[in-house]
Amino acid sequence: QVQLVESGGGLVQPGGSLRLSCAASGGIFSAYSVGWFREAPGKEREFVAGINWRDGKSYYLDSVEGRFTVSRDNAKNHVYLQMNSLKPEDTAVYYCAADRDTILVVEPDFWGQGTQVTVSS
C-alpha cells in the first residue's frame, strides 16, 4: 500500500503561483506512475498532470499545458505540481495519485486526501 499526503494548497490571486507537494510512503516510489487530479464544485474529478514511471514522460490537461509543471524526486519520494498564471477556473480540490501502471486512468490505485486550491481576488 502507498500512502500519499498533499500539502501546499491555499488562496491565491488570479495570475499568482502555488506549488503543491505530495509525500509518498509505503512502496517503491520510483516504480509508480504519479500525478495530480482535481475536482471542482459540481464537476467530475479530472486528470491534471502526471508522469509515467516506465518512460518518464509527462502528460497534461490541455487547459493547464504551459502553466503547470509536474515533477518528481524519487530520492525524496515526492511529486510536485508547480502552478503558474493561475485562473479562477483552476479552483478545486487537488488530489495526488499513484498507479502501478499508467497515471492516465480514471481511477489510479492510490489517492491522497486532497488539498484545496482557491484562485480569487
C-alpha angles and dihedrals in degrees: 000000000000121000119205126194122186128204139168103066123134147116119315135168121247110278092027131118138238134180119213120201130197123195116204129200139167101050146049096286096196090059094060131081108230138192152128135279129181138204122201123195110282093006135099121256111267138193113254108174140334149164124229113221097216097063104007091236119154126222131195141191106251094240093057099040109124093016103060128051125195120202140165136210108203092186090059097034091235137133122196139198116202108198119194133174090023119200131201089250089063088069108121146107106280120213129198113220140185133194135187091227123015129352089216094091133107093235115031117199096251135031137190123225094257136245126231120240116188122184110193142130 
